[in-house]
């Protein structure tokens, strides 16, 4: 029988990598708190219609990447491929978007996309997702991007590139779309079959195609910037000014459209070196029509998501040592086991981290174990200690040893 392994694209996060995940999650919560964004935790499973309506029928995600199935009562269910649609649904369902009220939230958790796995691309991956609803102006866009930068900087990441674009709005985008379609029609036979199909359904998706032939055609195509209405133009220039006040350098990419259909106006990505082809650590933008498209009150919104596996890849370039226990109990004889049980229980009850192997062993082997675990201190317990009612404590950093009365560890007298 073949051995059972994890599903392709689904990865175990092993204890050695947990320090990176902990650091990322702690910093995410800390930075979100500093910006007054509250945590929300929507479920992993949603109705399929939420994503087809929210993300767009003619996107790669909805067309070919979703894990969709019928549950036992015949309902069509999807494992969320991203967080924005679910967070928005939850906000509408629980009346968190009442008129005039801003809602600022973040969420951490797994997402699922049936993509071809490669470095930095998995089928189950994790995101930090941040959303701000209720404010149509450019300064909240700057706040959200500022939050993202604070977060990435708090992890020590440097050499990040913010790629920025505006996608216009329902007033100005139709004229751009028309100009793009006319241009692409003139090059129709040179587009890849996927793009020829995309042109019918959603011509902006052609801008996203990675095929070199299509890229070359796109690079001479009309630019959205030449079609913006006055409010979109002002929004974008105020945003770029606000970003320079925050000392965040941005690079305009007039062909950045992103892979989700809900975006209006601001769209952005943050790219980092050292990740290979999957170099986007974060992506986001404004989605002023999404809340109403999902049946909620007409409410603007902006947000982003960071791919946490990609952050782990970047952080792992510098070694983070797994934090060891404060105490390692070295049990050196059978007679010391009962006393060790008492001491471990008492130390743990007093809030100390204690590791132990219950099989008695030689001092040499036990010190080796403590060293491997990065324990700070070793508490040695053998026949001599039991008879003399003391324990020997070794500081692993200095190698210094001292004898202390047993009572100081069993909680009876001046417990440590
Ligand atoms: P997205 O660009 O599809 O946007 O994903 C955001 C980030 O998630 C990417 O930049 C990448 O770091 C990570 N990511 C995406 N797919 C994978 C994958 N297969 N494996 C590993 N990492 C991946 C969104 O999801 C939007 N919901 C962002 C947003 C929030 N827009 C507004 N609010």
Tab-separated table of C-alpha atoms and ligand atoms in Angstrom:
chain	number	residue	atom	x	y	z
A	1	UNK	CA	0.000	0.000	0.000
A	2	UNK	CA	1.447	3.427	-0.846
A	3	UNK	CA	2.356	5.461	2.203
A	4	UNK	CA	-0.020	8.276	3.114
A	5	UNK	CA	1.465	11.686	2.531
A	6	UNK	CA	0.106	15.235	2.628
A	7	UNK	CA	-1.874	16.402	-0.423
A	8	UNK	CA	0.157	18.205	-3.124
A	9	UNK	CA	0.355	21.906	-2.355
A	10	UNK	CA	-0.661	21.371	1.282
A	11	UNK	CA	2.276	21.807	3.607
A	12	UNK	CA	2.973	20.830	7.185
A	13	UNK	CA	4.283	23.683	9.266
A	14	UNK	CA	6.845	21.941	11.466
A	15	UNK	CA	7.964	22.954	14.985
A	16	UNK	CA	11.270	24.352	13.650
A	17	UNK	CA	9.367	26.909	11.548
A	18	UNK	CA	6.928	27.940	14.272
A	19	UNK	CA	9.158	30.807	15.539
A	20	UNK	CA	8.708	32.544	12.156
A	21	UNK	CA	4.930	32.059	12.217
A	22	UNK	CA	4.674	33.244	15.820
A	23	UNK	CA	6.728	36.329	15.064
A	24	UNK	CA	4.588	37.156	11.999
A	25	UNK	CA	1.318	36.637	13.865
A	26	UNK	CA	2.465	38.628	16.907
A	27	UNK	CA	3.627	41.554	14.766
A	28	UNK	CA	0.399	41.453	12.719
A	29	UNK	CA	-1.720	41.727	15.873
A	30	UNK	CA	0.520	44.401	17.380
A	31	UNK	CA	0.538	46.615	14.261
A	32	UNK	CA	-3.217	46.151	13.698
A	33	UNK	CA	-3.847	47.203	17.289
A	34	UNK	CA	-1.673	50.290	16.878
A	35	UNK	CA	-3.851	51.292	13.904
A	36	UNK	CA	-7.113	50.399	15.716
A	37	UNK	CA	-8.080	47.552	13.372
A	38	UNK	CA	-10.104	44.878	15.186
A	39	UNK	CA	-9.883	41.154	14.578
A	40	UNK	CA	-12.590	39.209	12.730
A	41	UNK	CA	-12.654	35.457	12.058
A	42	UNK	CA	-15.068	34.390	9.306
A	43	UNK	CA	-15.422	30.677	8.470
A	44	UNK	CA	-13.306	28.826	5.916
A	45	UNK	CA	-16.332	27.501	4.002
A	46	UNK	CA	-18.777	29.832	2.248
A	47	UNK	CA	-21.448	29.498	-0.409
A	48	UNK	CA	-19.852	29.285	-3.864
A	49	UNK	CA	-22.057	32.157	-5.092
A	50	UNK	CA	-20.318	34.549	-2.683
A	51	UNK	CA	-17.045	34.176	-4.583
A	52	UNK	CA	-18.471	34.038	-8.103
A	53	UNK	CA	-20.382	37.251	-7.409
A	54	UNK	CA	-17.674	38.906	-5.304
A	55	UNK	CA	-14.434	38.008	-7.102
A	56	UNK	CA	-15.950	37.751	-10.618
A	57	UNK	CA	-16.980	34.816	-12.852
A	58	UNK	CA	-14.291	35.553	-15.429
A	59	UNK	CA	-11.279	35.469	-13.075
A	60	UNK	CA	-8.744	32.627	-12.895
A	61	UNK	CA	-9.647	32.108	-9.241
A	62	UNK	CA	-13.344	31.491	-9.891
A	63	UNK	CA	-12.896	29.796	-13.261
A	64	UNK	CA	-10.303	27.231	-12.304
A	65	UNK	CA	-8.808	27.539	-8.833
A	66	UNK	CA	-11.595	27.058	-6.317
A	67	UNK	CA	-12.100	23.979	-4.160
A	68	UNK	CA	-15.847	23.600	-4.654
A	69	UNK	CA	-18.102	20.721	-3.674
A	70	UNK	CA	-21.663	19.863	-2.831
A	71	UNK	CA	-22.256	19.200	0.829
A	72	UNK	CA	-24.555	16.426	2.023
A	73	UNK	CA	-27.638	18.581	1.610
A	74	UNK	CA	-26.720	19.463	-1.982
A	75	UNK	CA	-25.584	23.055	-1.282
A	76	UNK	CA	-22.663	24.332	-3.383
A	77	UNK	CA	-19.825	25.160	-1.015
A	78	UNK	CA	-16.325	26.599	-1.600
A	79	UNK	CA	-13.214	26.666	0.569
A	80	UNK	CA	-12.371	30.353	0.615
A	81	UNK	CA	-9.734	31.338	-1.960
A	82	UNK	CA	-9.339	34.766	-0.307
A	83	UNK	CA	-10.734	36.642	2.675
A	84	UNK	CA	-12.277	39.880	1.375
A	85	UNK	CA	-15.550	38.354	0.137
A	86	UNK	CA	-16.147	36.479	3.412
A	87	UNK	CA	-15.227	39.428	5.637
A	88	UNK	CA	-17.573	41.625	3.593
A	89	UNK	CA	-20.381	39.078	3.818
A	90	UNK	CA	-19.931	38.884	7.596
A	91	UNK	CA	-19.913	42.679	7.905
A	92	UNK	CA	-23.179	42.924	5.937
A	93	UNK	CA	-24.830	40.013	7.729
A	94	UNK	CA	-24.090	41.407	11.195
A	95	UNK	CA	-24.959	45.024	10.330
A	96	UNK	CA	-21.421	46.254	10.942
A	97	UNK	CA	-21.668	48.717	8.060
A	98	UNK	CA	-24.465	50.956	9.253
A	99	UNK	CA	-24.534	54.327	7.529
A	100	UNK	CA	-21.674	56.601	8.446
A	101	UNK	CA	-19.816	54.019	10.480
A	102	UNK	CA	-16.308	53.023	9.490
A	103	UNK	CA	-15.321	49.421	10.039
A	104	UNK	CA	-11.645	48.502	10.188
A	105	UNK	CA	-10.797	44.848	10.621
A	106	UNK	CA	-8.074	42.269	10.095
A	107	UNK	CA	-8.086	38.511	9.839
A	108	UNK	CA	-5.486	35.736	9.828
A	109	UNK	CA	-6.033	32.278	8.397
A	110	UNK	CA	-5.742	29.704	5.628
A	111	UNK	CA	-6.943	30.190	2.033
A	112	UNK	CA	-7.251	27.560	-0.705
A	113	UNK	CA	-6.514	27.819	-4.418
A	114	UNK	CA	-5.985	24.979	-6.869
A	115	UNK	CA	-2.862	26.486	-8.449
A	116	UNK	CA	0.265	24.757	-9.715
A	117	UNK	CA	2.498	24.496	-6.622
A	118	UNK	CA	5.972	26.003	-6.792
A	119	UNK	CA	8.264	28.038	-4.521
A	120	UNK	CA	6.015	30.516	-2.709
A	121	UNK	CA	2.847	29.092	-4.254
A	122	UNK	CA	0.743	26.539	-2.412
A	123	UNK	CA	-2.778	25.210	-2.567
A	124	UNK	CA	-3.321	25.922	1.117
A	125	UNK	CA	-1.633	29.164	2.094
A	126	UNK	CA	-2.149	31.754	4.799
A	127	UNK	CA	-2.957	35.427	4.648
A	128	UNK	CA	-3.046	38.417	6.901
A	129	UNK	CA	-6.051	40.259	5.493
A	130	UNK	CA	-6.831	43.887	6.352
A	131	UNK	CA	-9.994	45.736	5.321
A	132	UNK	CA	-11.257	49.293	5.919
A	133	UNK	CA	-14.886	50.062	5.024
A	134	UNK	CA	-16.814	53.308	4.905
A	135	UNK	CA	-14.267	55.905	3.813
A	136	UNK	CA	-14.157	56.844	0.092
A	137	UNK	CA	-11.169	59.229	0.377
A	138	UNK	CA	-7.496	58.695	-0.498
A	139	UNK	CA	-6.119	59.069	3.040
A	140	UNK	CA	-7.481	55.770	4.260
A	141	UNK	CA	-5.776	54.186	1.224
A	142	UNK	CA	-2.538	55.721	2.510
A	143	UNK	CA	-3.304	54.514	6.051
A	144	UNK	CA	-3.856	50.943	4.838
A	145	UNK	CA	-0.650	50.922	2.775
A	146	UNK	CA	1.139	52.550	5.741
A	147	UNK	CA	-0.095	49.750	8.010
A	148	UNK	CA	1.218	47.182	5.523
A	149	UNK	CA	4.624	48.864	5.434
A	150	UNK	CA	4.810	49.146	9.244
A	151	UNK	CA	4.077	45.425	9.424
A	152	UNK	CA	6.677	44.436	6.824
A	153	UNK	CA	9.279	46.741	8.375
A	154	UNK	CA	8.594	45.351	11.867
A	155	UNK	CA	9.718	41.982	10.473
A	156	UNK	CA	12.989	43.533	9.323
A	157	UNK	CA	12.127	43.282	5.621
A	158	UNK	CA	13.857	45.736	3.328
A	159	UNK	CA	14.111	46.359	-0.412
A	160	UNK	CA	10.373	46.236	-0.918
A	161	UNK	CA	8.806	47.723	-4.024
A	162	UNK	CA	5.319	49.200	-3.919
A	163	UNK	CA	3.704	48.930	-7.342
A	164	UNK	CA	0.690	51.190	-7.675
A	165	UNK	CA	-2.036	51.839	-10.208
A	166	UNK	CA	-5.565	53.171	-10.406
A	167	UNK	CA	-8.275	51.241	-12.201
A	168	UNK	CA	-10.737	54.117	-12.526
A	169	UNK	CA	-14.399	53.824	-11.619
A	170	UNK	CA	-17.698	52.971	-13.342
A	171	UNK	CA	-17.705	56.507	-14.777
A	172	UNK	CA	-14.339	56.450	-16.561
A	173	UNK	CA	-13.448	52.792	-16.937
A	174	UNK	CA	-15.911	52.005	-19.800
A	175	UNK	CA	-14.113	54.417	-22.151
A	176	UNK	CA	-10.762	52.868	-21.242
A	177	UNK	CA	-12.166	49.385	-21.682
A	178	UNK	CA	-13.470	50.334	-25.124
A	179	UNK	CA	-10.079	51.726	-26.160
A	180	UNK	CA	-8.359	48.596	-24.865
A	181	UNK	CA	-10.747	46.299	-26.735
A	182	UNK	CA	-10.233	48.216	-30.009
A	183	UNK	CA	-6.462	47.970	-29.567
A	184	UNK	CA	-6.546	44.268	-28.675
A	185	UNK	CA	-8.864	43.482	-31.589
A	186	UNK	CA	-6.190	44.769	-33.927
A	187	UNK	CA	-3.791	42.193	-32.395
A	188	UNK	CA	-6.346	39.436	-31.889
A	189	UNK	CA	-4.574	36.730	-33.885
A	190	UNK	CA	-1.328	37.234	-31.914
A	191	UNK	CA	-2.977	36.777	-28.494
A	192	UNK	CA	-2.861	33.406	-26.738
A	193	UNK	CA	-6.117	31.347	-26.873
A	194	UNK	CA	-6.814	32.199	-23.198
A	195	UNK	CA	-6.584	35.919	-23.907
A	196	UNK	CA	-8.723	35.604	-27.039
A	197	UNK	CA	-11.397	34.137	-24.770
A	198	UNK	CA	-10.735	36.710	-22.027
A	199	UNK	CA	-11.318	39.513	-24.515
A	200	UNK	CA	-14.956	38.507	-24.815
A	201	UNK	CA	-15.599	38.166	-21.094
A	202	UNK	CA	-13.209	40.505	-19.373
A	203	UNK	CA	-10.614	42.273	-21.535
A	204	UNK	CA	-8.763	43.801	-18.540
A	205	UNK	CA	-7.634	40.276	-17.619
A	206	UNK	CA	-5.457	40.274	-20.764
A	207	UNK	CA	-3.199	42.800	-18.972
A	208	UNK	CA	-2.442	40.096	-16.396
A	209	UNK	CA	-1.369	37.410	-18.892
A	210	UNK	CA	2.166	36.063	-18.366
A	211	UNK	CA	2.514	34.773	-21.945
A	212	UNK	CA	5.511	36.661	-23.504
A	213	UNK	CA	3.630	37.313	-26.780
A	214	UNK	CA	0.674	38.828	-24.918
A	215	UNK	CA	2.999	40.846	-22.629
A	216	UNK	CA	4.636	42.443	-25.652
A	217	UNK	CA	1.217	43.460	-27.039
A	218	UNK	CA	0.069	44.770	-23.636
A	219	UNK	CA	3.136	46.989	-23.259
A	220	UNK	CA	1.933	49.211	-26.118
A	221	UNK	CA	-1.735	49.197	-25.147
A	222	UNK	CA	-3.696	52.297	-24.024
A	223	UNK	CA	-3.125	53.359	-20.428
A	224	UNK	CA	-5.926	53.855	-17.937
A	225	UNK	CA	-4.247	57.068	-16.721
A	226	UNK	CA	-5.231	58.787	-19.969
A	227	UNK	CA	-8.919	58.041	-19.410
A	228	UNK	CA	-9.454	58.905	-15.732
A	229	UNK	CA	-12.339	61.151	-14.693
A	230	UNK	CA	-11.477	64.161	-12.529
A	231	UNK	CA	-12.445	62.565	-9.144
A	232	UNK	CA	-10.345	59.451	-9.928
A	233	UNK	CA	-7.408	61.607	-11.030
A	234	UNK	CA	-7.592	63.681	-7.813
A	235	UNK	CA	-7.937	60.574	-5.635
A	236	UNK	CA	-4.823	59.080	-7.167
A	237	UNK	CA	-2.689	62.209	-6.923
A	238	UNK	CA	-3.726	62.818	-3.298
A	239	UNK	CA	-2.850	59.217	-2.505
A	240	UNK	CA	0.623	59.476	-4.040
A	241	UNK	CA	1.229	62.716	-2.117
A	242	UNK	CA	0.077	61.091	1.132
A	243	UNK	CA	2.430	58.164	0.490
A	244	UNK	CA	5.359	60.504	0.035
A	245	UNK	CA	4.490	62.164	3.378
A	246	UNK	CA	4.669	58.661	4.881
A	247	UNK	CA	8.018	58.238	3.078
A	248	UNK	CA	6.743	55.258	1.114
A	249	UNK	CA	8.122	55.231	-2.388
A	250	UNK	CA	5.703	53.973	-5.040
A	251	UNK	CA	6.183	52.942	-8.656
A	252	UNK	CA	3.385	53.430	-11.137
A	253	UNK	CA	2.543	50.392	-13.261
A	254	UNK	CA	-0.241	51.430	-15.650
A	255	UNK	CA	-0.903	47.775	-16.489
A	256	UNK	CA	-1.326	46.457	-12.941
A	257	UNK	CA	-4.903	45.108	-12.776
A	258	UNK	CA	-4.658	42.292	-10.190
A	259	UNK	CA	-6.504	39.001	-10.424
A	260	UNK	CA	-9.803	39.932	-8.794
A	261	UNK	CA	-12.635	41.856	-10.448
A	262	UNK	CA	-13.876	43.881	-7.483
A	263	UNK	CA	-11.238	46.614	-7.643
A	264	UNK	CA	-12.016	50.268	-8.361
A	265	UNK	CA	-9.474	53.108	-8.288
A	266	UNK	CA	-6.442	52.156	-6.146
A	267	UNK	CA	-4.716	48.820	-6.856
A	268	UNK	CA	-1.317	47.867	-5.488
A	269	UNK	CA	1.176	45.095	-4.879
A	270	UNK	CA	4.327	44.859	-2.811
A	271	UNK	CA	7.166	42.925	-4.427
A	272	UNK	CA	10.271	41.563	-2.704
A	273	UNK	CA	13.506	40.131	-4.096
A	274	UNK	CA	14.646	36.614	-3.214
A	275	UNK	CA	11.292	34.964	-3.916
A	276	UNK	CA	11.739	33.950	-7.544
A	277	UNK	CA	8.714	34.139	-9.829
A	278	UNK	CA	6.198	34.485	-6.992
A	279	UNK	CA	7.571	37.822	-5.790
A	280	UNK	CA	4.341	39.493	-4.614
A	281	UNK	CA	4.270	39.442	-0.831
A	282	UNK	CA	1.068	41.463	-0.700
A	283	UNK	CA	-1.682	42.766	-2.923
A	284	UNK	CA	-4.728	44.897	-2.438
A	285	UNK	CA	-6.864	47.774	-3.537
A	286	UNK	CA	-10.110	49.670	-3.308
A	287	UNK	CA	-13.451	47.937	-3.892
A	288	UNK	CA	-16.130	50.612	-3.741
A	289	UNK	CA	-18.805	48.471	-5.431
A	290	UNK	CA	-18.297	45.173	-3.595
A	291	UNK	CA	-20.487	45.741	-0.529
A	292	UNK	CA	-23.510	46.736	-2.616
A	293	UNK	CA	-22.847	43.932	-5.133
A	294	UNK	CA	-23.108	41.491	-2.226
A	295	UNK	CA	-26.406	43.003	-1.064
A	296	UNK	CA	-25.150	45.462	1.574
A	297	UNK	CA	-25.515	49.232	1.909
A	298	UNK	CA	-23.576	51.273	-0.632
A	299	UNK	CA	-20.222	51.380	1.214
A	300	UNK	CA	-16.700	51.906	-0.138
A	301	UNK	CA	-13.795	49.767	1.017
A	302	UNK	CA	-10.071	49.214	0.672
A	303	UNK	CA	-7.754	46.486	1.898
A	304	UNK	CA	-4.912	44.111	1.194
A	305	UNK	CA	-3.699	40.631	1.972
A	306	UNK	CA	-0.153	39.456	2.703
A	307	UNK	CA	0.943	35.911	1.848
A	308	UNK	CA	2.463	34.563	5.046
A	309	UNK	CA	4.362	31.643	3.470
A	310	UNK	CA	6.215	34.184	1.330
A	311	UNK	CA	7.122	36.143	4.455
A	312	UNK	CA	8.405	32.958	6.085
A	313	UNK	CA	10.598	32.315	3.019
A	314	UNK	CA	12.061	35.820	3.369
A	315	UNK	CA	12.528	35.586	7.138
A	316	UNK	CA	14.131	32.161	6.891
A	317	UNK	CA	17.080	33.806	5.115
A	318	UNK	CA	18.064	34.802	8.686
A	319	UNK	CA	17.991	31.970	11.172
A	320	UNK	CA	15.523	32.303	14.037
A	321	UNK	CA	16.265	29.895	16.871
A	322	UNK	CA	13.318	28.042	18.316
A	323	UNK	CA	12.862	29.249	21.888
A	324	UNK	CA	13.866	26.548	24.370
A	325	UNK	CA	12.334	25.753	27.765
A	326	UNK	CA	13.435	27.636	30.841
A	327	UNK	CA	14.135	24.399	32.689
A	328	UNK	CA	15.230	20.943	31.618
A	329	UNK	CA	14.842	18.286	34.280
A	330	UNK	CA	17.691	15.783	34.012
A	331	UNK	CA	16.522	12.625	35.769
A	332	UNK	CA	19.602	10.574	36.557
A	333	UNK	CA	18.137	7.627	38.512
A	334	UNK	CA	14.916	5.698	39.009
A	335	UNK	CA	14.703	6.950	42.605
A	336	UNK	CA	14.485	10.567	41.412
A	337	UNK	CA	11.352	10.117	39.248
A	338	UNK	CA	8.719	10.796	41.897
A	339	UNK	CA	10.485	13.904	43.101
A	340	UNK	CA	10.885	15.057	39.481
A	341	UNK	CA	7.137	14.678	38.902
A	342	UNK	CA	6.520	16.934	41.887
A	343	UNK	CA	9.075	19.513	40.840
A	344	UNK	CA	7.892	19.652	37.195
A	345	UNK	CA	4.282	20.040	38.271
A	346	UNK	CA	5.105	22.755	40.794
A	347	UNK	CA	7.293	24.745	38.379
A	348	UNK	CA	4.675	24.525	35.607
A	349	UNK	CA	1.924	25.606	38.004
A	350	UNK	CA	4.064	28.655	38.796
A	351	UNK	CA	4.259	29.587	35.105
A	352	UNK	CA	7.670	28.146	34.172
A	353	UNK	CA	8.322	26.203	30.951
A	354	UNK	CA	9.720	22.770	31.829
A	355	UNK	CA	10.936	19.962	29.567
A	356	UNK	CA	11.803	16.462	30.734
A	357	UNK	CA	12.536	12.925	29.530
A	358	UNK	CA	11.084	10.445	31.996
A	359	UNK	CA	13.490	7.625	31.276
A	360	UNK	CA	16.506	8.109	33.618
A	361	UNK	CA	19.751	8.627	31.703
A	362	UNK	CA	23.404	9.555	32.145
A	363	UNK	CA	24.305	13.147	32.976
A	364	UNK	CA	26.197	13.438	29.691
A	365	UNK	CA	23.257	12.340	27.566
A	366	UNK	CA	20.847	14.555	29.488
A	367	UNK	CA	23.033	17.651	29.146
A	368	UNK	CA	23.246	16.958	25.425
A	369	UNK	CA	19.441	16.869	25.222
A	370	UNK	CA	19.113	20.118	27.190
A	371	UNK	CA	21.627	21.784	24.891
A	372	UNK	CA	19.792	20.629	21.760
A	373	UNK	CA	16.535	21.989	23.118
A	374	UNK	CA	18.207	25.332	23.964
A	375	UNK	CA	17.125	24.977	27.609
A	376	UNK	CA	18.272	27.878	29.765
A	377	UNK	CA	18.813	25.902	32.972
A	378	UNK	CA	19.134	22.246	33.899
A	379	UNK	CA	17.887	20.811	37.133
A	380	UNK	CA	19.790	17.614	37.957
A	381	UNK	CA	18.144	14.932	40.042
A	382	UNK	CA	20.001	11.732	40.966
A	383	UNK	CA	20.465	9.490	44.013
A	384	UNK	CA	22.685	12.001	45.826
A	385	UNK	CA	20.145	14.774	45.405
A	386	UNK	CA	17.251	12.606	46.655
A	387	UNK	CA	19.245	11.501	49.707
A	388	UNK	CA	20.520	14.976	50.503
A	389	UNK	CA	17.208	16.771	49.750
A	390	UNK	CA	18.826	19.202	47.357
A	391	UNK	CA	18.959	19.734	43.604
A	392	UNK	CA	21.853	20.776	41.409
A	393	UNK	CA	21.083	23.642	39.030
A	394	UNK	CA	23.259	24.294	35.989
A	395	UNK	CA	23.128	27.525	34.021
A	396	UNK	CA	23.548	26.386	30.411
A	397	UNK	CA	24.983	29.688	29.205
A	398	UNK	CA	27.795	29.957	31.800
A	399	UNK	CA	28.137	26.324	32.880
A	400	UNK	CA	27.992	27.419	36.532
A	401	UNK	CA	26.379	25.008	38.980
A	402	UNK	CA	24.859	25.476	42.435
A	403	UNK	CA	23.039	23.330	44.953
A	404	UNK	CA	19.621	24.494	46.162
A	405	UNK	CA	17.223	22.981	48.730
A	406	UNK	CA	14.450	20.876	47.213
A	407	UNK	CA	11.769	22.975	48.919
A	408	UNK	CA	12.551	25.929	46.696
A	409	UNK	CA	11.217	23.878	43.761
A	410	UNK	CA	8.340	21.962	45.271
A	411	UNK	CA	6.344	25.025	46.201
A	412	UNK	CA	6.626	24.451	49.942
A	413	UNK	CA	9.116	27.163	50.776
A	414	UNK	CA	10.088	30.222	48.665
A	415	UNK	CA	9.270	28.382	45.437
A	416	UNK	CA	11.295	29.648	42.475
B	1	LIG	P1	-4.187	38.282	-3.866
B	1	LIG	O1	-3.234	39.141	-4.612
B	1	LIG	O2	-4.905	37.243	-4.638
B	1	LIG	O3	-5.216	39.272	-3.155
B	1	LIG	O4	-3.427	37.589	-2.680
B	1	LIG	C1	-2.658	38.354	-1.758
B	1	LIG	C2	-1.345	37.667	-1.452
B	1	LIG	O5	-1.579	36.323	-1.039
B	1	LIG	C3	-0.412	37.521	-2.636
B	1	LIG	O6	0.335	38.712	-2.845
B	1	LIG	C4	0.488	36.388	-2.180
B	1	LIG	O7	1.491	36.874	-1.297
B	1	LIG	C5	-0.468	35.520	-1.398
B	1	LIG	N1	-0.914	34.377	-2.231
B	1	LIG	C6	-1.879	34.364	-3.167
B	1	LIG	N2	-1.997	33.140	-3.711
B	1	LIG	C7	-1.072	32.366	-3.109
B	1	LIG	C8	-0.687	30.975	-3.247
B	1	LIG	N3	-1.299	30.153	-4.067
B	1	LIG	N4	0.314	30.524	-2.443
B	1	LIG	C9	0.938	31.337	-1.567
B	1	LIG	N5	0.614	32.644	-1.412
B	1	LIG	C10	-0.374	33.155	-2.163
B	1	LIG	C11	-6.245	38.857	-2.382
B	1	LIG	O8	-6.370	37.741	-1.938
B	1	LIG	C12	-7.197	39.975	-2.011
B	1	LIG	N6	-8.282	39.411	-1.214
B	1	LIG	C13	-6.459	41.076	-1.270
B	1	LIG	C14	-7.352	42.187	-0.834
B	1	LIG	C15	-7.856	42.407	0.411
B	1	LIG	N7	-7.821	43.147	-1.623
B	1	LIG	C16	-8.598	43.950	-0.890
B	1	LIG	N8	-8.636	43.502	0.323
